[in-house]
Amino acid sequence: MASDNNKLSLDSIRDSLIRQEDTIIFNLIERIKYPITPTLYKEASSSSWNISGSLFHYLFQETEALHSKVGRYLSAEENPFFPDKLPASIIPPSKCTPVLHPAAECVNVNEKILDVYKKQLLPLFCTDQADDEENFATTASCDIQLLQALSRRIHYGKFVAKVKFRDCTDQYKPLILAKDRDALMKLLTFEAVEEVVKKRVAKKAFVFGQQVTLNIDDNTKEAKYKVDPSLVSRLYDEWIMPLTKLVEVEYLLRRLD
């Protein structure tokens, strides 16, 4: 996201969110190639691993630590899942004026995203369970890439909230001062736009997820999909968009503290 506030608009944000839909769907298609791997997410009971917590958490923390060293979390668009475990970046911070209010750093719903992902999303999209030790690292890598894409999309609510506040300050400021979360949530909700998003991601899943062959009888056979388009629409409806609005509300409430 450009640091020039004049370049920050709902149109530019919308373009980014649309591109992020592609990333989420492709990462989802990659993840569901593998089953749910219970051992990967369980607290480590074997001392031979020499780690604390689950193997998945260990791999995720180590991945974030590496990314942190090369400056990933210096970007306002990135939010770590383990902020207390990050080493300092070897890349110096940008000298550009920050786009977001400093309070944005305090808005991080990744703990909730991770909990929802493991308890609700994985069982929804992955119907099989198997402990395939040879694919532990590959499965975890797919999880991490998908979670980072979801986090980036959801935390873009900070940018959305900034622009909405800037463009309609008189509407938002009284509600922020009153700390009226329900009224803010209602003001931030555009049902017609959300319906368009749900239809668009379902269509993308329909297009991106089809099994493509060169058989001449393709048109006569029922299409097979790598990911159910209706589930992608549901992902946005029940989790991504509500969590994005939660981020928007939290950002607005904190920016005037």
Coordinates of N, CA, C and O in Angstrom, one line a residue, residues 60-245:
F60 N 5.4 -22.6 12.2 CA 4.8 -21.3 11.9 C 5.7 -20.2 12.6 O 6.0 -19.2 12.0
Q61 N 6.1 -20.4 13.8 CA 6.9 -19.4 14.5 C 8.3 -19.3 13.8 O 8.8 -18.1 13.7
E62 N 8.9 -20.4 13.4 CA 10.2 -20.3 12.8 C 10.0 -19.6 11.4 O 10.9 -18.8 11.0
T63 N 8.9 -19.8 10.7 CA 8.7 -19.2 9.4 C 8.5 -17.7 9.6 O 9.2 -16.8 8.9
E64 N 7.7 -17.3 10.6 CA 7.6 -15.8 10.9 C 8.9 -15.2 11.4 O 9.2 -14.0 11.0
A65 N 9.7 -15.9 12.1 CA 10.9 -15.4 12.6 C 11.9 -15.1 11.4 O 12.5 -14.0 11.3
L66 N 11.9 -16.0 10.4 CA 12.7 -15.8 9.2 C 12.2 -14.6 8.4 O 13.0 -13.7 8.0
H67 N 10.9 -14.5 8.3 CA 10.3 -13.4 7.5 C 10.5 -12.1 8.2 O 10.7 -11.0 7.6
S68 N 10.5 -12.1 9.6 CA 10.7 -10.9 10.3 C 12.1 -10.3 10.1 O 12.3 -9.1 10.0
K69 N 13.1 -11.2 10.0 CA 14.5 -10.8 9.8 C 14.7 -10.0 8.5 O 15.6 -9.2 8.4
V70 N 13.9 -10.4 7.5 CA 14.0 -9.7 6.2 C 12.9 -8.6 6.0 O 12.6 -8.2 4.9
G71 N 12.3 -8.2 7.1 CA 11.5 -7.0 7.1 C 10.0 -7.2 6.7 O 9.3 -6.2 6.5
R72 N 9.5 -8.4 6.7 CA 8.1 -8.6 6.3 C 7.1 -7.8 7.2 O 6.2 -7.2 6.7
Y73 N 7.4 -7.7 8.5 CA 6.4 -7.1 9.4 C 6.7 -5.6 9.6 O 6.1 -5.0 10.5
L74 N 7.6 -5.1 8.8 CA 7.7 -3.6 8.8 C 6.6 -3.0 7.9 O 6.3 -1.8 8.0
S75 N 5.9 -3.8 7.1 CA 4.8 -3.4 6.3 C 3.5 -3.3 7.1 O 3.2 -4.2 7.8
A76 N 2.8 -2.3 6.9 CA 1.5 -2.1 7.6 C 0.5 -3.2 7.1 O -0.6 -3.4 7.7
E77 N 0.8 -3.8 6.0 CA -0.2 -4.8 5.4 C 0.0 -6.2 6.0 O -0.8 -7.1 5.8
E78 N 1.1 -6.4 6.8 CA 1.4 -7.7 7.4 C 1.2 -7.6 8.9 O 1.7 -6.7 9.6
N79 N 0.6 -8.7 9.4 CA 0.4 -8.8 10.9 C 0.8 -10.2 11.3 O 0.3 -11.2 10.9
P80 N 1.8 -10.3 12.2 CA 2.3 -11.6 12.7 C 1.3 -12.3 13.5 O 0.5 -11.7 14.3
F81 N 1.4 -13.6 13.5 CA 0.6 -14.5 14.4 C 1.3 -14.6 15.7 O 0.6 -14.9 16.7
F82 N 2.6 -14.5 15.8 CA 3.3 -14.6 17.0 C 4.2 -13.4 17.2 O 5.4 -13.4 17.2
P83 N 3.6 -12.2 17.5 CA 4.3 -11.0 17.6 C 5.4 -10.9 18.7 O 6.4 -10.2 18.6
D84 N 5.2 -11.7 19.7 CA 6.1 -11.7 20.8 C 7.4 -12.6 20.6 O 8.3 -12.6 21.4
K85 N 7.4 -13.3 19.4 CA 8.5 -14.2 19.1 C 9.3 -13.7 18.0 O 10.2 -14.4 17.5
L86 N 9.1 -12.5 17.6 CA 9.8 -12.0 16.4 C 11.2 -11.4 16.7 O 11.3 -10.6 17.5
P87 N 12.2 -11.8 15.9 CA 13.5 -11.1 16.0 C 13.5 -9.8 15.2 O 12.6 -9.5 14.4
A88 N 14.5 -9.0 15.5 CA 14.5 -7.7 14.8 C 14.9 -7.9 13.3 O 15.5 -8.8 12.9
S89 N 14.4 -6.9 12.5 CA 14.7 -7.0 11.1 C 16.1 -6.5 10.8 O 16.6 -5.5 11.4
I90 N 16.7 -7.1 9.8 CA 18.0 -6.6 9.4 C 17.8 -5.5 8.3 O 18.8 -4.9 7.9
I91 N 16.6 -5.4 7.8 CA 16.2 -4.3 6.9 C 15.8 -3.1 7.7 O 14.9 -3.2 8.5
P92 N 16.4 -1.9 7.4 CA 15.9 -0.7 8.1 C 14.5 -0.3 7.7 O 14.1 -0.6 6.6
P93 N 13.8 0.2 8.7 CA 12.4 0.7 8.4 C 12.4 1.8 7.3 O 13.3 2.5 7.2
S94 N 11.2 1.8 6.6 CA 11.1 2.9 5.6 C 11.0 4.2 6.2 O 10.5 4.4 7.3
K95 N 11.5 5.2 5.5 CA 11.4 6.6 6.0 C 10.1 7.3 5.5 O 9.9 8.5 5.8
C96 N 9.3 6.6 4.8 CA 8.0 7.1 4.3 C 7.1 7.4 5.5 O 7.1 6.7 6.5
T97 N 6.2 8.4 5.3 CA 5.2 8.7 6.3 C 4.2 7.5 6.4 O 3.7 7.1 5.4
P98 N 4.0 6.9 7.6 CA 3.0 5.8 7.7 C 1.6 6.2 7.2 O 1.1 7.3 7.4
V99 N 1.0 5.2 6.6 CA -0.4 5.5 6.1 C -1.4 5.4 7.2 O -2.3 6.3 7.3
L100 N -1.2 4.5 8.1 CA -2.2 4.2 9.2 C -1.9 5.0 10.4 O -0.7 5.3 10.7
H101 N -2.9 5.2 11.3 CA -2.7 5.8 12.6 C -1.8 4.8 13.4 O -1.9 3.5 13.2
P102 N -1.0 5.3 14.3 CA -0.1 4.4 15.1 C -0.9 3.3 15.9 O -0.4 2.2 16.1
A103 N -2.2 3.6 16.2 CA -3.0 2.6 16.9 C -3.2 1.3 16.1 O -3.6 0.3 16.7
A104 N -2.9 1.4 14.8 CA -3.1 0.2 13.9 C -2.3 -1.0 14.4 O -2.7 -2.2 14.3
E105 N -1.1 -0.7 15.0 CA -0.3 -1.8 15.4 C -0.9 -2.6 16.6 O -0.5 -3.8 16.8
C106 N -1.8 -2.0 17.3 CA -2.5 -2.7 18.4 C -3.7 -3.6 17.9 O -4.2 -4.3 18.8
V107 N -4.0 -3.5 16.7 CA -5.2 -4.2 16.2 C -4.7 -5.4 15.4 O -4.1 -5.4 14.3
N108 N -4.9 -6.6 16.1 CA -4.4 -7.9 15.5 C -5.3 -9.0 16.0 O -5.4 -9.3 17.2
V109 N -6.1 -9.5 15.0 CA -7.0 -10.6 15.4 C -6.6 -12.0 14.9 O -7.3 -12.9 14.7
N110 N -5.2 -12.1 14.7 CA -4.7 -13.4 14.2 C -4.9 -14.5 15.2 O -5.1 -15.7 14.7
E111 N -5.0 -14.3 16.5 CA -5.3 -15.4 17.4 C -6.6 -16.0 17.1 O -6.8 -17.2 17.1
K112 N -7.6 -15.1 16.8 CA -9.0 -15.5 16.5 C -9.0 -16.2 15.1 O -9.6 -17.3 15.0
I113 N -8.2 -15.7 14.2 CA -8.2 -16.3 12.8 C -7.6 -17.7 12.9 O -8.2 -18.6 12.3
L114 N -6.6 -17.9 13.7 CA -5.9 -19.2 13.8 C -6.9 -20.2 14.5 O -7.0 -21.3 14.1
D115 N -7.6 -19.7 15.5 CA -8.5 -20.6 16.2 C -9.7 -21.0 15.3 O -10.0 -22.2 15.3
V116 N -10.2 -20.1 14.6 CA -11.3 -20.4 13.6 C -10.8 -21.3 12.5 O -11.5 -22.3 12.1
Y117 N -9.6 -21.1 12.1 CA -9.0 -21.9 11.0 C -8.9 -23.4 11.4 O -9.4 -24.3 10.7
K118 N -8.4 -23.6 12.6 CA -8.2 -25.0 13.0 C -9.5 -25.7 13.4 O -9.7 -26.9 13.1
K119 N -10.4 -25.0 14.0 CA -11.6 -25.6 14.6 C -12.8 -25.6 13.6 O -13.6 -26.5 13.7
Q120 N -12.8 -24.7 12.7 CA -14.0 -24.6 11.8 C -13.6 -24.7 10.3 O -14.3 -25.4 9.6
L121 N -12.6 -24.0 9.8 CA -12.3 -24.0 8.4 C -11.7 -25.3 7.9 O -12.1 -25.8 6.9
L122 N -10.7 -25.8 8.6 CA -10.1 -27.0 8.1 C -11.1 -28.2 8.1 O -11.2 -28.9 7.0
P123 N -11.9 -28.4 9.1 CA -12.9 -29.5 9.0 C -14.0 -29.2 7.8 O -14.5 -30.2 7.3
L124 N -14.2 -28.0 7.5 CA -15.1 -27.6 6.5 C -14.6 -28.0 5.1 O -15.3 -28.5 4.2
F125 N -13.3 -27.7 4.8 CA -12.8 -27.9 3.5 C -12.0 -29.2 3.3 O -11.9 -29.7 2.2
C126 N -11.5 -29.7 4.4 CA -10.7 -31.0 4.3 C -11.5 -32.1 5.0 O -11.7 -32.1 6.2
T127 N -12.0 -33.0 4.2 CA -12.9 -34.1 4.8 C -12.2 -35.3 5.3 O -12.7 -36.1 6.1
D128 N -10.9 -35.5 4.9 CA -10.2 -36.6 5.3 C -9.2 -36.3 6.4 O -8.7 -35.2 6.6
Q129 N -8.9 -37.3 7.2 CA -7.9 -37.2 8.3 C -6.8 -38.3 8.1 O -7.2 -39.5 7.9
A130 N -5.6 -37.9 8.2 CA -4.5 -38.9 8.1 C -3.2 -38.3 8.6 O -2.9 -37.1 8.3
D131 N -2.4 -39.1 9.3 CA -1.1 -38.7 9.7 C 0.0 -39.1 8.8 O 0.6 -40.2 8.9
D132 N 0.2 -38.3 7.8 CA 1.3 -38.6 6.8 C 2.5 -37.9 7.1 O 2.7 -36.7 6.8
E133 N 3.4 -38.5 7.9 CA 4.6 -37.8 8.4 C 5.5 -37.2 7.3 O 6.1 -36.2 7.4
E134 N 5.5 -37.9 6.1 CA 6.3 -37.4 5.0 C 5.8 -36.0 4.5 O 6.6 -35.2 3.9
N135 N 4.5 -35.7 4.8 CA 4.0 -34.4 4.3 C 3.7 -33.4 5.4 O 3.0 -32.5 5.2
F136 N 4.2 -33.7 6.6 CA 4.0 -32.7 7.7 C 4.4 -31.3 7.3 O 3.7 -30.4 7.4
A137 N 5.7 -31.2 6.8 CA 6.2 -29.9 6.5 C 5.4 -29.2 5.3 O 5.1 -28.0 5.3
T138 N 5.1 -30.0 4.3 CA 4.4 -29.5 3.1 C 3.0 -29.0 3.6 O 2.5 -28.0 3.1
T139 N 2.3 -29.8 4.4 CA 1.0 -29.5 4.8 C 1.0 -28.2 5.7 O 0.2 -27.3 5.5
A140 N 2.0 -28.1 6.6 CA 2.1 -26.9 7.4 C 2.4 -25.7 6.6 O 1.9 -24.6 6.8
S141 N 3.2 -25.9 5.6 CA 3.6 -24.8 4.7 C 2.3 -24.3 4.0 O 2.1 -23.0 3.8
C142 N 1.5 -25.2 3.5 CA 0.2 -24.7 2.9 C -0.7 -24.0 3.9 O -1.3 -23.0 3.5
D143 N -0.7 -24.6 5.1 CA -1.5 -23.9 6.1 C -1.0 -22.5 6.4 O -1.8 -21.5 6.4
I144 N 0.3 -22.3 6.5 CA 0.9 -21.0 6.8 C 0.6 -20.0 5.7 O 0.2 -18.9 5.9
Q145 N 0.8 -20.4 4.4 CA 0.5 -19.5 3.3 C -0.9 -19.1 3.3 O -1.2 -17.9 3.0
L146 N -1.8 -20.0 3.5 CA -3.2 -19.7 3.5 C -3.6 -18.8 4.7 O -4.3 -17.8 4.5
L147 N -3.1 -19.1 5.8 CA -3.4 -18.2 7.0 C -2.8 -16.8 6.8 O -3.5 -15.8 7.2
Q148 N -1.6 -16.7 6.2 CA -1.1 -15.4 6.0 C -1.9 -14.6 5.0 O -2.1 -13.4 5.1
A149 N -2.4 -15.3 4.0 CA -3.3 -14.6 3.0 C -4.6 -14.2 3.6 O -5.1 -13.1 3.4
L150 N -5.2 -15.0 4.5 CA -6.4 -14.7 5.2 C -6.2 -13.5 6.1 O -7.0 -12.6 6.2
S151 N -5.1 -13.5 6.8 CA -4.7 -12.4 7.8 C -4.6 -11.1 7.0 O -5.1 -10.1 7.5
R152 N -3.9 -11.2 5.9 CA -3.6 -9.9 5.1 C -5.0 -9.4 4.7 O -5.2 -8.1 4.8
R153 N -5.8 -10.2 4.2 CA -7.1 -9.8 3.7 C -8.0 -9.2 4.8 O -8.6 -8.1 4.6
I154 N -8.0 -9.9 5.9 CA -8.9 -9.4 7.0 C -8.3 -8.1 7.6 O -9.1 -7.2 7.9
H155 N -7.0 -8.0 7.8 CA -6.5 -6.8 8.4 C -6.4 -5.6 7.4 O -6.1 -4.5 7.9
Y156 N -6.8 -5.8 6.2 CA -7.0 -4.7 5.3 C -8.1 -3.9 5.7 O -8.3 -2.7 5.2
G157 N -8.9 -4.4 6.7 CA -10.0 -3.6 7.3 C -9.5 -2.3 7.8 O -10.2 -1.3 7.9
K158 N -8.2 -2.2 8.3 CA -7.6 -1.0 8.8 C -7.6 0.1 7.7 O -7.9 1.2 8.0
F159 N -7.2 -0.3 6.5 CA -7.1 0.7 5.4 C -8.5 1.1 5.0 O -8.8 2.3 4.7
V160 N -9.5 0.1 5.0 CA -10.8 0.4 4.7 C -11.4 1.4 5.7 O -12.0 2.4 5.3
A161 N -11.2 1.2 6.9 CA -11.7 2.0 8.0 C -11.1 3.4 7.9 O -11.8 4.4 8.1
K162 N -9.8 3.5 7.6 CA -9.2 4.8 7.5 C -9.8 5.7 6.4 O -10.1 6.8 6.6
V163 N -10.0 5.1 5.2 CA -10.6 5.8 4.1 C -12.1 6.2 4.4 O -12.5 7.3 4.1
K164 N -12.8 5.3 5.0 CA -14.2 5.6 5.3 C -14.3 6.7 6.3 O -15.2 7.6 6.2
F165 N -13.4 6.7 7.3 CA -13.4 7.7 8.3 C -13.0 9.1 7.7 O -13.6 10.1 8.0
R166 N -12.0 9.0 6.9 CA -11.5 10.3 6.2 C -12.6 10.9 5.3 O -12.8 12.1 5.3
D167 N -13.4 10.0 4.6 CA -14.4 10.5 3.7 C -15.7 10.9 4.4 O -16.5 11.7 3.8
C168 N -16.0 10.4 5.6 CA -17.2 10.6 6.3 C -17.0 10.9 7.7 O -17.6 10.2 8.6
T169 N -16.1 11.7 8.1 CA -15.7 11.9 9.5 C -16.8 12.3 10.3 O -17.0 11.9 11.5
D170 N -17.7 13.2 9.8 CA -18.9 13.7 10.6 C -19.8 12.6 11.1 O -20.4 12.6 12.1
Q171 N -19.9 11.5 10.3 CA -20.7 10.4 10.6 C -20.0 9.4 11.6 O -20.7 8.9 12.5
Y172 N -18.8 9.3 11.4 CA -18.1 8.3 12.3 C -17.6 8.8 13.6 O -17.7 8.1 14.6
K173 N -17.2 10.1 13.7 CA -16.6 10.6 14.9 C -17.5 10.5 16.1 O -17.1 10.1 17.2
P174 N -18.8 10.9 16.0 CA -19.6 10.8 17.2 C -19.8 9.3 17.7 O -19.8 9.1 18.9
L175 N -19.8 8.4 16.8 CA -20.0 7.0 17.2 C -18.7 6.5 17.8 O -18.8 5.7 18.8
I176 N -17.6 6.9 17.3 CA -16.3 6.5 17.9 C -16.2 7.1 19.3 O -15.8 6.4 20.3
L177 N -16.5 8.4 19.5 CA -16.4 9.0 20.8 C -17.4 8.3 21.8 O -17.1 8.2 23.0
A178 N -18.5 7.9 21.3 CA -19.5 7.2 22.2 C -19.1 5.7 22.3 O -19.8 5.0 23.1
K179 N -18.1 5.2 21.6 CA -17.7 3.8 21.6 C -18.9 2.9 21.3 O -19.0 1.9 22.0
D180 N -19.7 3.3 20.4 CA -20.9 2.5 20.0 C -20.5 1.5 18.9 O -20.5 1.8 17.7
R181 N -20.0 0.3 19.3 CA -19.6 -0.7 18.4 C -20.7 -1.1 17.5 O -20.5 -1.3 16.3
D182 N -21.9 -1.3 18.0 CA -23.0 -1.8 17.1 C -23.3 -0.8 16.0 O -23.5 -1.2 14.9
A183 N -23.4 0.5 16.4 CA -23.7 1.5 15.4 C -22.5 1.6 14.4 O -22.8 1.8 13.2
L184 N -21.3 1.5 14.8 CA -20.2 1.5 13.9 C -20.2 0.3 12.9 O -20.0 0.5 11.7
M185 N -20.6 -0.8 13.4 CA -20.6 -2.0 12.6 C -21.7 -1.9 11.5 O -21.6 -2.2 10.4
K186 N -22.8 -1.3 12.0 CA -23.9 -1.0 11.0 C -23.5 0.0 9.9 O -23.9 -0.2 8.7
L187 N -22.8 1.0 10.3 CA -22.4 2.0 9.4 C -21.4 1.5 8.4 O -21.3 1.9 7.2
L188 N -20.6 0.5 8.9 CA -19.5 0.0 8.0 C -20.1 -1.1 7.1 O -19.4 -1.5 6.1
T189 N -21.3 -1.6 7.3 CA -21.8 -2.7 6.5 C -22.6 -2.2 5.3 O -23.5 -1.4 5.4
F190 N -22.2 -2.8 4.1 CA -22.8 -2.5 2.9 C -23.2 -3.8 2.3 O -22.4 -4.5 1.6
E191 N -24.5 -4.2 2.6 CA -24.9 -5.6 2.2 C -24.9 -5.9 0.7 O -24.5 -7.0 0.3
A192 N -25.2 -4.9 -0.1 CA -25.1 -5.0 -1.6 C -23.7 -5.4 -2.0 O -23.5 -6.2 -2.9
V193 N -22.7 -4.7 -1.5 CA -21.3 -4.9 -1.8 C -20.9 -6.3 -1.4 O -20.2 -7.0 -2.1
E194 N -21.4 -6.7 -0.2 CA -21.0 -8.0 0.3 C -21.6 -9.1 -0.6 O -20.9 -10.2 -0.8
E195 N -22.8 -8.9 -1.1 CA -23.4 -9.9 -2.0 C -22.6 -10.1 -3.2 O -22.4 -11.2 -3.8
V196 N -22.1 -8.9 -3.8 CA -21.3 -9.0 -5.0 C -20.0 -9.8 -4.7 O -19.6 -10.6 -5.5
V197 N -19.4 -9.5 -3.6 CA -18.1 -10.2 -3.2 C -18.4 -11.7 -3.1 O -17.6 -12.5 -3.7
K198 N -19.4 -12.1 -2.5 CA -19.7 -13.6 -2.3 C -19.9 -14.2 -3.7 O -19.5 -15.3 -4.0
K199 N -20.6 -13.5 -4.6 CA -20.9 -14.1 -5.9 C -19.6 -14.1 -6.7 O -19.4 -15.1 -7.5
R200 N -18.8 -13.1 -6.6 CA -17.5 -13.1 -7.3 C -16.5 -14.2 -6.9 O -15.9 -14.8 -7.8
V201 N -16.4 -14.4 -5.6 CA -15.4 -15.4 -5.2 C -16.0 -16.8 -5.5 O -15.2 -17.7 -5.8
A202 N -17.3 -17.0 -5.5 CA -17.8 -18.3 -5.9 C -17.5 -18.5 -7.4 O -17.2 -19.6 -7.8
K203 N -17.7 -17.5 -8.2 CA -17.4 -17.6 -9.7 C -15.9 -17.9 -9.9 O -15.5 -18.7 -10.7
K204 N -15.1 -17.2 -9.1 CA -13.6 -17.4 -9.3 C -13.3 -18.9 -8.9 O -12.5 -19.5 -9.6
A205 N -13.9 -19.4 -7.8 CA -13.6 -20.8 -7.4 C -14.1 -21.7 -8.5 O -13.5 -22.8 -8.8
F206 N -15.2 -21.4 -9.1 CA -15.8 -22.2 -10.2 C -14.8 -22.2 -11.4 O -14.6 -23.3 -12.0
V207 N -14.2 -21.1 -11.7 CA -13.3 -21.0 -12.9 C -11.9 -21.6 -12.5 O -11.4 -22.4 -13.2
F208 N -11.3 -21.2 -11.4 CA -10.0 -21.6 -11.0 C -9.9 -23.1 -10.6 O -8.9 -23.7 -10.8
G209 N -11.0 -23.6 -10.1 CA -11.0 -24.9 -9.5 C -11.5 -26.0 -10.4 O -11.5 -27.2 -9.9
Q210 N -11.8 -25.7 -11.6 CA -12.3 -26.8 -12.5 C -11.1 -27.7 -12.9 O -10.0 -27.3 -13.1
Q211 N -11.4 -29.0 -13.0 CA -10.5 -30.0 -13.6 C -10.5 -29.8 -15.1 O -11.4 -30.0 -15.7
V212 N -9.3 -29.4 -15.6 CA -9.2 -29.1 -17.0 C -8.6 -30.3 -17.7 O -7.5 -30.8 -17.4
T213 N -9.3 -30.8 -18.8 CA -8.7 -31.9 -19.6 C -8.9 -31.5 -21.1 O -9.6 -30.5 -21.4
L214 N -8.4 -32.3 -22.0 CA -8.5 -32.0 -23.4 C -9.5 -33.0 -24.1 O -9.5 -33.1 -25.3
N215 N -10.3 -33.7 -23.3 CA -11.2 -34.7 -23.8 C -12.3 -34.0 -24.6 O -12.8 -32.9 -24.1
I216 N -12.7 -34.5 -25.7 CA -13.7 -33.8 -26.5 C -15.1 -33.9 -25.9 O -16.0 -33.2 -26.3
D217 N -15.2 -34.8 -24.9 CA -16.5 -35.0 -24.3 C -16.7 -34.2 -23.0 O -17.6 -34.3 -22.2
D218 N -15.7 -33.2 -22.8 CA -15.8 -32.4 -21.5 C -17.1 -31.8 -21.3 O -17.6 -31.7 -20.2
N219 N -17.7 -31.2 -22.3 CA -18.9 -30.5 -22.2 C -20.1 -31.3 -21.8 O -21.2 -30.8 -21.4
T220 N -20.0 -32.6 -22.0 CA -21.1 -33.5 -21.7 C -21.0 -34.1 -20.3 O -21.9 -34.8 -19.9
K221 N -19.9 -33.9 -19.6 CA -19.7 -34.4 -18.3 C -19.9 -33.4 -17.2 O -19.7 -32.2 -17.5
E222 N -20.4 -33.8 -16.1 CA -20.5 -32.9 -15.0 C -19.2 -32.4 -14.5 O -18.2 -33.2 -14.3
A223 N -19.0 -31.1 -14.3 CA -17.7 -30.5 -14.0 C -17.3 -31.0 -12.6 O -18.2 -31.1 -11.7
K224 N -16.0 -31.2 -12.4 CA -15.5 -31.5 -11.1 C -14.7 -30.3 -10.6 O -13.9 -29.7 -11.4
Y225 N -14.7 -30.0 -9.3 CA -14.0 -28.8 -8.8 C -13.1 -29.2 -7.7 O -13.3 -30.1 -6.9
K226 N -11.9 -28.5 -7.7 CA -10.9 -28.8 -6.7 C -11.4 -28.2 -5.3 O -10.9 -28.6 -4.3
V227 N -12.2 -27.1 -5.4 CA -12.8 -26.6 -4.2 C -14.2 -26.2 -4.5 O -14.5 -25.7 -5.6
D228 N -15.2 -26.5 -3.6 CA -16.6 -26.2 -3.8 C -16.8 -24.7 -3.8 O -16.5 -24.0 -2.8
P229 N -17.3 -24.1 -4.9 CA -17.5 -22.7 -5.0 C -18.4 -22.1 -3.9 O -18.2 -21.0 -3.4
S230 N -19.4 -22.9 -3.5 CA -20.4 -22.4 -2.5 C -19.7 -22.3 -1.1 O -20.0 -21.5 -0.3
L231 N -18.6 -23.2 -0.9 CA -17.9 -23.1 0.4 C -17.0 -21.9 0.4 O -16.8 -21.3 1.5
V232 N -16.5 -21.5 -0.7 CA -15.7 -20.3 -0.8 C -16.5 -19.0 -0.5 O -16.1 -18.1 0.2
S233 N -17.7 -19.0 -1.1 CA -18.7 -17.9 -0.8 C -19.0 -17.9 0.7 O -19.1 -16.8 1.3
R234 N -19.2 -19.1 1.3 CA -19.5 -19.2 2.7 C -18.3 -18.7 3.6 O -18.5 -18.0 4.6
L235 N -17.1 -19.0 3.1 CA -15.9 -18.5 3.8 C -15.9 -17.0 4.0 O -15.6 -16.5 5.0
Y236 N -16.2 -16.4 2.9 CA -16.3 -14.9 2.9 C -17.5 -14.4 3.8 O -17.3 -13.5 4.5
D237 N -18.6 -15.0 3.6 CA -19.8 -14.6 4.3 C -19.7 -14.7 5.8 O -20.1 -13.8 6.5
E238 N -19.2 -15.9 6.3 CA -19.3 -16.2 7.7 C -18.0 -15.8 8.5 O -18.1 -15.7 9.7
W239 N -16.9 -15.7 7.8 CA -15.7 -15.5 8.5 C -14.9 -14.3 8.0 O -14.6 -13.4 8.8
I240 N -14.5 -14.2 6.7 CA -13.6 -13.2 6.2 C -14.3 -11.8 6.4 O -13.6 -10.9 7.0
M241 N -15.5 -11.6 5.9 CA -16.1 -10.2 6.0 C -16.4 -9.8 7.4 O -16.2 -8.7 7.8
P242 N -17.0 -10.7 8.2 CA -17.3 -10.3 9.6 C -16.0 -10.0 10.4 O -16.0 -9.0 11.1
L243 N -14.9 -10.7 10.2 CA -13.7 -10.4 10.9 C -13.0 -9.1 10.3 O -12.4 -8.4 11.1
T244 N -13.2 -8.9 9.0 CA -12.7 -7.6 8.5 C -13.4 -6.4 9.1 O -12.8 -5.4 9.5
K245 N -14.7 -6.5 9.3 CA -15.5 -5.4 9.9 C -15.1 -5.3 11.4 O -15.1 -4.2 12.0

